JSON list of C-alpha atoms in Angstrom, two decimals:
[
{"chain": "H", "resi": 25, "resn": "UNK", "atom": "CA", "xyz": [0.00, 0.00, 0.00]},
{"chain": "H", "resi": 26, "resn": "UNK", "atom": "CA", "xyz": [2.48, 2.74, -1.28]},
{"chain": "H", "resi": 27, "resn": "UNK", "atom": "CA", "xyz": [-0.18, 5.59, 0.03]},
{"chain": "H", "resi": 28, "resn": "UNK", "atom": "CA", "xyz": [0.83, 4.15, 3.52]},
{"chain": "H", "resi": 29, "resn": "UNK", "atom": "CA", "xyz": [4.57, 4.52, 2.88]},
{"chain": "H", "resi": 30, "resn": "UNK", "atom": "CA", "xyz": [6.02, 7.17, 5.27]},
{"chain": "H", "resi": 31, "resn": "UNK", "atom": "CA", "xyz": [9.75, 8.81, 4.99]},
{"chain": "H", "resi": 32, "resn": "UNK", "atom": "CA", "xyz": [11.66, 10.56, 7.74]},
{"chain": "H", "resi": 33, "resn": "UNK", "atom": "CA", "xyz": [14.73, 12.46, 8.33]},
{"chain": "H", "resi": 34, "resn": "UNK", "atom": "CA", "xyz": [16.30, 12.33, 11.95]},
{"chain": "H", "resi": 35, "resn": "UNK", "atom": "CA", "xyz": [15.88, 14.96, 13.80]},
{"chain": "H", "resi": 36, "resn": "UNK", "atom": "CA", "xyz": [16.88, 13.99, 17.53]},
{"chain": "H", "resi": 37, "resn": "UNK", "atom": "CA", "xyz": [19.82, 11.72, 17.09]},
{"chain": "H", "resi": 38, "resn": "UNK", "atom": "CA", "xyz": [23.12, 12.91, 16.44]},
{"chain": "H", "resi": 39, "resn": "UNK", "atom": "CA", "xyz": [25.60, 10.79, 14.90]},
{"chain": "H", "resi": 40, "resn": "UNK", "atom": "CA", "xyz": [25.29, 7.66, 13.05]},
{"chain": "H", "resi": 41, "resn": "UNK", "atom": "CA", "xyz": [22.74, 5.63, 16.47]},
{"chain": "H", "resi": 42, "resn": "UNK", "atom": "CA", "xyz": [20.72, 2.97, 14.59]},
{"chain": "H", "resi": 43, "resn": "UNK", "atom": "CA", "xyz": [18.60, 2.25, 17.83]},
{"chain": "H", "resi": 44, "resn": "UNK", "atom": "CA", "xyz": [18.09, 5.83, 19.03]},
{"chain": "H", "resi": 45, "resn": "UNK", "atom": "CA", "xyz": [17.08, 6.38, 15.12]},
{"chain": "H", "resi": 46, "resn": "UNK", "atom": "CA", "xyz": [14.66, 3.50, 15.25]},
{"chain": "H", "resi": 47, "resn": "UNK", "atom": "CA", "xyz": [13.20, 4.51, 18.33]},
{"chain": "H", "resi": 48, "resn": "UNK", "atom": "CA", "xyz": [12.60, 8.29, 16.93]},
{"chain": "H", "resi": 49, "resn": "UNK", "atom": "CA", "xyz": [10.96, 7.05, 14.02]},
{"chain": "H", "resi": 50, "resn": "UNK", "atom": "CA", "xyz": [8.49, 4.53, 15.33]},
{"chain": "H", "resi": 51, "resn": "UNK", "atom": "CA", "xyz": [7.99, 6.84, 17.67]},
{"chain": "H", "resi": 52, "resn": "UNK", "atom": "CA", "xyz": [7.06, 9.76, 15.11]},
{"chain": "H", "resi": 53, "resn": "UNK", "atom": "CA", "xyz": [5.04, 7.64, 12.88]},
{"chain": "H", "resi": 54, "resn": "UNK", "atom": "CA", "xyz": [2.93, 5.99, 15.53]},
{"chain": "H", "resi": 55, "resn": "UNK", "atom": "CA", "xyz": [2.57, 8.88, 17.82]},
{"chain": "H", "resi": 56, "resn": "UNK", "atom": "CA", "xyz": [1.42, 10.92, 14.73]},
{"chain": "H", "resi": 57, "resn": "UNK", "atom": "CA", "xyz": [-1.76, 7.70, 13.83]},
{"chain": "H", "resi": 58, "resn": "UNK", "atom": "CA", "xyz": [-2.68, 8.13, 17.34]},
{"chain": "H", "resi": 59, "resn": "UNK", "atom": "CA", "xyz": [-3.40, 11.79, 17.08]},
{"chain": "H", "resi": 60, "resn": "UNK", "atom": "CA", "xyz": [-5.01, 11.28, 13.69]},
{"chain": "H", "resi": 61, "resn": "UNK", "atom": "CA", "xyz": [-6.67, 8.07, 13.29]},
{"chain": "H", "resi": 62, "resn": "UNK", "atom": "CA", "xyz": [-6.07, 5.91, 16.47]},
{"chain": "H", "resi": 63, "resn": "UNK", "atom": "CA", "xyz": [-8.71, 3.17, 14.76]},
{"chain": "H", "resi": 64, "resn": "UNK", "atom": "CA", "xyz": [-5.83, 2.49, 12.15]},
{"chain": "H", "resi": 65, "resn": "UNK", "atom": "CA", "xyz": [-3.23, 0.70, 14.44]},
{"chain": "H", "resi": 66, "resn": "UNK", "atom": "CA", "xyz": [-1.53, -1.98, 12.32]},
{"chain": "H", "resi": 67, "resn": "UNK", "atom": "CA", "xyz": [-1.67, -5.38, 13.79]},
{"chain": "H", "resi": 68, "resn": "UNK", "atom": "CA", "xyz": [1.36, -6.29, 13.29]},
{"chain": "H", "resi": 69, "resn": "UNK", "atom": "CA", "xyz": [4.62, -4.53, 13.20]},
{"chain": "H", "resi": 70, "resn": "UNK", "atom": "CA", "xyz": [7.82, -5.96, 11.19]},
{"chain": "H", "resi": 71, "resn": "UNK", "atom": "CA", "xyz": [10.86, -3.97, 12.37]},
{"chain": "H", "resi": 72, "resn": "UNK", "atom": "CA", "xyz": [13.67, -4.33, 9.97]},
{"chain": "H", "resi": 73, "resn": "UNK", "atom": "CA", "xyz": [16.84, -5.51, 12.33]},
{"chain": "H", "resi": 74, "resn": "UNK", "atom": "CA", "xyz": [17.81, -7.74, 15.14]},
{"chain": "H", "resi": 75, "resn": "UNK", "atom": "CA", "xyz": [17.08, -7.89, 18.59]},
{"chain": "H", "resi": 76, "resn": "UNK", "atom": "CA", "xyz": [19.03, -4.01, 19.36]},
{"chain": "H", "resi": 77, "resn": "UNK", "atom": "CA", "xyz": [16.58, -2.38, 17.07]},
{"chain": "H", "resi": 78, "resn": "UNK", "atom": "CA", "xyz": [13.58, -4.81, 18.46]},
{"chain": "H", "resi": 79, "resn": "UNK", "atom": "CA", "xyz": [13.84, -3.48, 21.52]},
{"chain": "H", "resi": 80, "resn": "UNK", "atom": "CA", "xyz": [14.03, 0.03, 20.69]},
{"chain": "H", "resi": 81, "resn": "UNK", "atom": "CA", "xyz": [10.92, 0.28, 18.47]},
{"chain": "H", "resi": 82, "resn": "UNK", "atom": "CA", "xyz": [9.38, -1.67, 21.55]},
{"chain": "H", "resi": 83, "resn": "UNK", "atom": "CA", "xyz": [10.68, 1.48, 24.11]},
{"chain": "H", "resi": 84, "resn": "UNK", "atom": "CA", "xyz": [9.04, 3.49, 21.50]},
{"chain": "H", "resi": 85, "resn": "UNK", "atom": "CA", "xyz": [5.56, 1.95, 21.54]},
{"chain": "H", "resi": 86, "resn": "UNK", "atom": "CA", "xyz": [5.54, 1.49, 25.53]},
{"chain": "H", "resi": 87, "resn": "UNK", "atom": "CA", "xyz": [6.02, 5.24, 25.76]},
{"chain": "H", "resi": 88, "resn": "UNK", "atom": "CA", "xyz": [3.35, 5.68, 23.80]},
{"chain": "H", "resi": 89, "resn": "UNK", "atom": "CA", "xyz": [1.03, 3.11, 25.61]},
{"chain": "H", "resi": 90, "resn": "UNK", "atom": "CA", "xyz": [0.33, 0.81, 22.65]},
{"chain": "H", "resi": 91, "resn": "UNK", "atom": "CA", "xyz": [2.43, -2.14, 22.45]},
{"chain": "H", "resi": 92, "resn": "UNK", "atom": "CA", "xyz": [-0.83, -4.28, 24.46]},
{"chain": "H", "resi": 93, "resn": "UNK", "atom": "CA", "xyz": [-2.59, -3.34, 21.04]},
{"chain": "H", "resi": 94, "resn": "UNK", "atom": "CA", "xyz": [-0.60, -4.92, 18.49]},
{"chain": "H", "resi": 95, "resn": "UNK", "atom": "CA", "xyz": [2.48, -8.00, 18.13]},
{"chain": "H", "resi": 96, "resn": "UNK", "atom": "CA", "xyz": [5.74, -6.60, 17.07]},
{"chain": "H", "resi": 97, "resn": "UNK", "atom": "CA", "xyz": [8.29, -8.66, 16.00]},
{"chain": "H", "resi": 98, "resn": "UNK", "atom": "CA", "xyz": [12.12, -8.06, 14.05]},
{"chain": "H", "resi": 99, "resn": "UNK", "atom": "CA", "xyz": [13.43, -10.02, 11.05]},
{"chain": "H", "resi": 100, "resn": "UNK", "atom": "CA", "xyz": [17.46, -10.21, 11.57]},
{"chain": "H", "resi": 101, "resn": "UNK", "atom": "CA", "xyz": [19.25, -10.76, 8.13]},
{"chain": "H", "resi": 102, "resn": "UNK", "atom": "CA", "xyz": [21.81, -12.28, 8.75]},
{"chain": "H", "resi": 103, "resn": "UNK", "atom": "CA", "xyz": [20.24, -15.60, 9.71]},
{"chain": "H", "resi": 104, "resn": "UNK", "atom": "CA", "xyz": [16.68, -14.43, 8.25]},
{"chain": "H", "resi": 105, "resn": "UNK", "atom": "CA", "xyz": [15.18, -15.10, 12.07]},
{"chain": "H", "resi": 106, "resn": "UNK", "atom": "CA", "xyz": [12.01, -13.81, 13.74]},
{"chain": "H", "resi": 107, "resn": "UNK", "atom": "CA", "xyz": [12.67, -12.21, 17.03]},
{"chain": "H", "resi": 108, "resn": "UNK", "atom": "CA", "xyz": [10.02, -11.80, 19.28]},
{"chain": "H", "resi": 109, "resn": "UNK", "atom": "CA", "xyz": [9.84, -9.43, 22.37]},
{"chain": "H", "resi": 110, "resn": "UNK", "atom": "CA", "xyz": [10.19, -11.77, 25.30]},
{"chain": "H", "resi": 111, "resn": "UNK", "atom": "CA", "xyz": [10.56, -14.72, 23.49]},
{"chain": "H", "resi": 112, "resn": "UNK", "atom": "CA", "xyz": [13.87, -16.74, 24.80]},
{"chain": "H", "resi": 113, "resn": "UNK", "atom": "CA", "xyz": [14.62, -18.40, 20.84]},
{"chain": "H", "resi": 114, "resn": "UNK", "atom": "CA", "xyz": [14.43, -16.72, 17.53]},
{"chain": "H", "resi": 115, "resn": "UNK", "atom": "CA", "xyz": [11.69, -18.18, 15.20]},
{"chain": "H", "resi": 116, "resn": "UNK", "atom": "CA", "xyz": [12.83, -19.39, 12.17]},
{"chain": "H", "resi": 117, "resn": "UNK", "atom": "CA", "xyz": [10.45, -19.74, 9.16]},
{"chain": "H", "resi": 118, "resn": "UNK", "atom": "CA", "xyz": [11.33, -22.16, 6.06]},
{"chain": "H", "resi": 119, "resn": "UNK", "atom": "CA", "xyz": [13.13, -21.02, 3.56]},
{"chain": "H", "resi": 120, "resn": "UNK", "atom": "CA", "xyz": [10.48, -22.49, 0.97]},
{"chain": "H", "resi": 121, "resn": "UNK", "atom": "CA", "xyz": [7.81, -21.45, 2.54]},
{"chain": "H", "resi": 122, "resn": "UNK", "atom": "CA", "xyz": [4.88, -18.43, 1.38]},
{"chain": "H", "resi": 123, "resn": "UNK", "atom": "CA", "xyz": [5.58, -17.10, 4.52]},
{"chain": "H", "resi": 124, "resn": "UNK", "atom": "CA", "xyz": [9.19, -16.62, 4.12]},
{"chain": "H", "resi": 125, "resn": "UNK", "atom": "CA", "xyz": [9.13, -14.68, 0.99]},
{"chain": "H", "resi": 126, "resn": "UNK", "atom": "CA", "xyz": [6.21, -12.58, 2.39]},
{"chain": "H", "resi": 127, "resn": "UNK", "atom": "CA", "xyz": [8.06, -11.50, 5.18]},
{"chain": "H", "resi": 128, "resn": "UNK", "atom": "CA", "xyz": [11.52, -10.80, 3.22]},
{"chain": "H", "resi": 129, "resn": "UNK", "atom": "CA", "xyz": [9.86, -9.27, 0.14]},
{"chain": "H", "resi": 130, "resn": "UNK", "atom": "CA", "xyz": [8.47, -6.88, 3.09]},
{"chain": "H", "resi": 131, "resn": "UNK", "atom": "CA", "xyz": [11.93, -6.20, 4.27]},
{"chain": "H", "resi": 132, "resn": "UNK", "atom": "CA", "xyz": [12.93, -6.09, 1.10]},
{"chain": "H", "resi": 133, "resn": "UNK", "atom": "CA", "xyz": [10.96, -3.58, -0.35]},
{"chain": "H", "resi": 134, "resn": "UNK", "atom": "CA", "xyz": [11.49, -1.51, 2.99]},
{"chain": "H", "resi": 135, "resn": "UNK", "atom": "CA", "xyz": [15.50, -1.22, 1.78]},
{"chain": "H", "resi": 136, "resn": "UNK", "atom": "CA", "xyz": [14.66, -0.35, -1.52]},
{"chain": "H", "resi": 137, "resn": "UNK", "atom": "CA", "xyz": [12.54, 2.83, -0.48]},
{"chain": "H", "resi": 138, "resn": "UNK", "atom": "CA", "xyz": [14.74, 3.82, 2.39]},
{"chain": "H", "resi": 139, "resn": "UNK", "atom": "CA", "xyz": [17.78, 3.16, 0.30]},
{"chain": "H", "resi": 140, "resn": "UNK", "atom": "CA", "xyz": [15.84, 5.55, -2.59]},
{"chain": "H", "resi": 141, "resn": "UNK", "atom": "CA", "xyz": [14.94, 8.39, -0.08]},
{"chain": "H", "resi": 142, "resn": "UNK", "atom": "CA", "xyz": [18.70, 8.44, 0.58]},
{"chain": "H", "resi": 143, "resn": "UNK", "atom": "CA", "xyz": [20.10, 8.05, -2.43]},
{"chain": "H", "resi": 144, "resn": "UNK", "atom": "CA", "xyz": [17.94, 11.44, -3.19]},
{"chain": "H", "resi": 145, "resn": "UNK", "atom": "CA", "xyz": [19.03, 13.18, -0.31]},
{"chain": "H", "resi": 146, "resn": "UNK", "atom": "CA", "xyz": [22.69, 12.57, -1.34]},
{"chain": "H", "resi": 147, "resn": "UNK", "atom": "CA", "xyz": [22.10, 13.83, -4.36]},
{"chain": "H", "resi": 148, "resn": "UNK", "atom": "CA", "xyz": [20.46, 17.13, -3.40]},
{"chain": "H", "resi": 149, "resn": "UNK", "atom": "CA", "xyz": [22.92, 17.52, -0.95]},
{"chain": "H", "resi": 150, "resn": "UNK", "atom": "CA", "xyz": [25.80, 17.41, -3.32]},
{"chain": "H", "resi": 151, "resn": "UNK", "atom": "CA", "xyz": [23.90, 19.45, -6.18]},
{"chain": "H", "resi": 152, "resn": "UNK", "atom": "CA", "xyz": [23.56, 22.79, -3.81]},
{"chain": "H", "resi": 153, "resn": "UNK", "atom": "CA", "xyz": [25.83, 25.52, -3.81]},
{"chain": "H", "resi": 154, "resn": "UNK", "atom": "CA", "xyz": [26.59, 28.63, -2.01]},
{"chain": "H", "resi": 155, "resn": "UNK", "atom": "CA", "xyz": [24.66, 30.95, -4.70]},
{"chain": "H", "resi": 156, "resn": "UNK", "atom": "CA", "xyz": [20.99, 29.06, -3.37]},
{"chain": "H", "resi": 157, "resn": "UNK", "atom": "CA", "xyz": [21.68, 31.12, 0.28]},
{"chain": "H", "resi": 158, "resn": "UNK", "atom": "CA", "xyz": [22.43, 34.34, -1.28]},
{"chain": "H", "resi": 159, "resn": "UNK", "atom": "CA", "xyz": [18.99, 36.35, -1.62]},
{"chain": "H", "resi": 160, "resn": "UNK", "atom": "CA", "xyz": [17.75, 37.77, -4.72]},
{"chain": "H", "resi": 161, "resn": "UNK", "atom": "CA", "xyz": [19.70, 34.78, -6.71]},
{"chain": "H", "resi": 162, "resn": "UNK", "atom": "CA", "xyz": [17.14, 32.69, -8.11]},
{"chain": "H", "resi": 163, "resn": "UNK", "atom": "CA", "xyz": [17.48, 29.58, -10.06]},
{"chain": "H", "resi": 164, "resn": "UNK", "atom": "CA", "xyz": [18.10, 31.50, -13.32]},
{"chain": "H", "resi": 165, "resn": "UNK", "atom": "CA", "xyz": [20.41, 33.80, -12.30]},
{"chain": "H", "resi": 166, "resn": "UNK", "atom": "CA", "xyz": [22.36, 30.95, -10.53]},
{"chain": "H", "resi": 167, "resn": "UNK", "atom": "CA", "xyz": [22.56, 29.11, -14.43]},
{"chain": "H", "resi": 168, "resn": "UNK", "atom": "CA", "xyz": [23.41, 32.64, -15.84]},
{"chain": "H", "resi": 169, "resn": "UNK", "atom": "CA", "xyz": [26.14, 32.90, -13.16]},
{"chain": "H", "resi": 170, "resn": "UNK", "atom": "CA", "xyz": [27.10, 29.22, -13.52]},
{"chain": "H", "resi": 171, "resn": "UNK", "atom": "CA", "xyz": [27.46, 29.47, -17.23]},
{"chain": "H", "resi": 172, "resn": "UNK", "atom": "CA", "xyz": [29.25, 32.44, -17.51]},
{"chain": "H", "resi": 173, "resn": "UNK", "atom": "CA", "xyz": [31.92, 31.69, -14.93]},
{"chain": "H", "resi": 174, "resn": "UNK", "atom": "CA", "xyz": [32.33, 27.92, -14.50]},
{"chain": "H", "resi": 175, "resn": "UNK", "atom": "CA", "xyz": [32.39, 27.31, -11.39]},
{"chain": "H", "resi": 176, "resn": "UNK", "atom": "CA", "xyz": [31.57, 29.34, -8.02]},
{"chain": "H", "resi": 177, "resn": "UNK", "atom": "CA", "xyz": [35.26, 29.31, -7.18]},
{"chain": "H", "resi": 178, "resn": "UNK", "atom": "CA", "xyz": [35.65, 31.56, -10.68]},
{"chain": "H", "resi": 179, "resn": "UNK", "atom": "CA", "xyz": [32.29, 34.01, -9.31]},
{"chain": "H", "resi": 180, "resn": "UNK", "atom": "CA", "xyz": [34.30, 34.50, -5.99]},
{"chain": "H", "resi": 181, "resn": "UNK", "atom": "CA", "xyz": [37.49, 35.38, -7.97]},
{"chain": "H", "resi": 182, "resn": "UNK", "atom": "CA", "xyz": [35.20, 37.60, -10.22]},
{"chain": "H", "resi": 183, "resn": "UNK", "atom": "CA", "xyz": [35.28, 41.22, -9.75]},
{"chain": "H", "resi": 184, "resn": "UNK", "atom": "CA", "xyz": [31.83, 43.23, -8.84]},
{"chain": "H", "resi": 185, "resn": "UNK", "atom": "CA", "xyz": [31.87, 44.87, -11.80]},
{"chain": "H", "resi": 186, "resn": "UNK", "atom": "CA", "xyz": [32.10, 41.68, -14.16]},
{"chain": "H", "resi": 187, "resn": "UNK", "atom": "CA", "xyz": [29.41, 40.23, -12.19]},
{"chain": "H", "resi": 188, "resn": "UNK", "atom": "CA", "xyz": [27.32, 43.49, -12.24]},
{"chain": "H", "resi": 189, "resn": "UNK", "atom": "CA", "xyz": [27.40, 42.87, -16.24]},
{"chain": "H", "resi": 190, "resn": "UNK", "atom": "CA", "xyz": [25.50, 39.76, -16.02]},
{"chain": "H", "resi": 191, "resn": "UNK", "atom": "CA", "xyz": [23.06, 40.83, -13.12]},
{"chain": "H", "resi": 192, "resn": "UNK", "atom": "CA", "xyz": [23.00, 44.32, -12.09]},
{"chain": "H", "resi": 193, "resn": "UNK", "atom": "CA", "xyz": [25.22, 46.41, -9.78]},
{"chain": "H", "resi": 194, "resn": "UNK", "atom": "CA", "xyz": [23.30, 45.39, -6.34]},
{"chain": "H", "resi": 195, "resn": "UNK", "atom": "CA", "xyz": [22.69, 41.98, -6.37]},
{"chain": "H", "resi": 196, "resn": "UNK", "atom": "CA", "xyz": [26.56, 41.58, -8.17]},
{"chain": "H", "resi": 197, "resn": "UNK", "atom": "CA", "xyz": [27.82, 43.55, -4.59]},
{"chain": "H", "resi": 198, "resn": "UNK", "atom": "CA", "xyz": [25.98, 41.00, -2.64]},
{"chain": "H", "resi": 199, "resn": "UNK", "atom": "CA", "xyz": [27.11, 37.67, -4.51]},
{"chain": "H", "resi": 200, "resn": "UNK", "atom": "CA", "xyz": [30.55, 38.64, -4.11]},
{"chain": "H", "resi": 201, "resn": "UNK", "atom": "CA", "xyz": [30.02, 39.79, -1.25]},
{"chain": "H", "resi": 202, "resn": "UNK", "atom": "CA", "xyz": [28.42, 36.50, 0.08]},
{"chain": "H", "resi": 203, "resn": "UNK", "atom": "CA", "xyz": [31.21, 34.49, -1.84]},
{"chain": "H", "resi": 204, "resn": "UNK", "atom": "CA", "xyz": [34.31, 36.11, -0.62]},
{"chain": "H", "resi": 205, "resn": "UNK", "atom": "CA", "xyz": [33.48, 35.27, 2.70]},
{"chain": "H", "resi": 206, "resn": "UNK", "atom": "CA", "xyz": [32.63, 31.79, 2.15]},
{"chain": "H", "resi": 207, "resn": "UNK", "atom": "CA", "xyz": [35.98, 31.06, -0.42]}
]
C-alpha cells in the first residue's frame, strides 16, 4: 500500500545511532496515527533488524502506551530469524515457505525505499551551492552565473563589476560579497 509509505529524516539523534534512530521514528510515525486516526493501528509490526533495534521500536511503543494493542516482531538478516519481544529463541520460518518470501519481500521492499529516499538526499545535498543562500539569486540567475563563470570558485574570484554585467550592480555587490566570505 504505497499511500501508507512514510519517509523521515532524523531529527533527535546525532551521529550515526541505529537504535536511538529506530526509536525516533516509530515513535514519530505511531505517535502521529494516534493523534489522527487511532482506529488504524496496524496489527502487526515488522521492524527491519535484530534484537538491538527490536527493543528500541518496543521502548518506543511502551512510551506511547500501545504495544498491548498490536504483536511486534524483528526479522534479523543475517540468519533471516524472527525475534520476538520476550521470546527466549528466535523463530525461524522455512526457507520455501509463502511465509518466508512474504516476510523478506516486506523487508525487502522496505531497503529499496529507504535506500531511494537516501540516495535522493545525497544527491540534493551534493547538487547545492553557495549561490541558493544568497537572496535575490534565483534559479536562473544561478545558471546565468554558472554558465558564464564555470564554477563558483571563478564568481568569488570575479570582480563586482564583471558580475554586475551579467546581473546588475546590487545583487553583483551582494554575490561577491556572500562568496568572498565563504571562499
Amino acid at each position: 500500500s504505497k499511500k501508507d509509505y512514510r519517509k523521515f529524516k532524523i531529527k533527535t539523534v546525532v551521529g550515526a545511532n541505529d537504535y536511538a534512530s529506530m526509536k525516533e521514528v516509530v515513535n514519530r510515525r505511531y505517535s502521529r496515527m494516534l493523534t489522527e486516526n487511532p482506529e488504524d493501528l496496524p496489527q502487526l509490526i515488522v521492524i527491519d533488524g535484530g534484537k538491538g533495534q527490536l527493543n528500541f521500536a518496543w521502548q518506543a511503543l511502551c512510551e506511547l502506551g500501545i504495544q498491548d494493542k498490536l504483536t511486534v516482531v524483528g526479522l534479523a538478516e543475517r540468519m533471516e530469524e524472527i525475534i520476538r519481544i520476550n521470546a527466549p529463541y528466535p523463530l525461524f520460518l522455512d526457507r520455501n515457505s509463502q511465509a518466508f518470501r512474504v516476510v523478506t519481500h516486506i523487508r525487502d521492499e522496505a531497503h529499496r525505499f529507504g535506500i531511494t529516499f537516501h540516495r535522493d538526499l545525497r544527491s540534493k545535498a551534493q547538487i547545492h551551492s553557495a549561490l541558493h543562500d544568497i537572496p535575490g539569486v534565483g534559479e536562473k540567475t544561478e545558471q546565468r552565473l554558472l554558465m558564464h563563470f564555470g564554477s563558483v570558485a571563478r564568481i568569488a574570484a570575479a570582480s563586482v563589476d564583471d558580475i554586475a554585467a551579467l546581473v546588475g550592480p546590487a545583487l553583483a555587490k551582494r554575490v561577491h560579497d556572500a562568496l568572498c566570505g565563504d571562499i
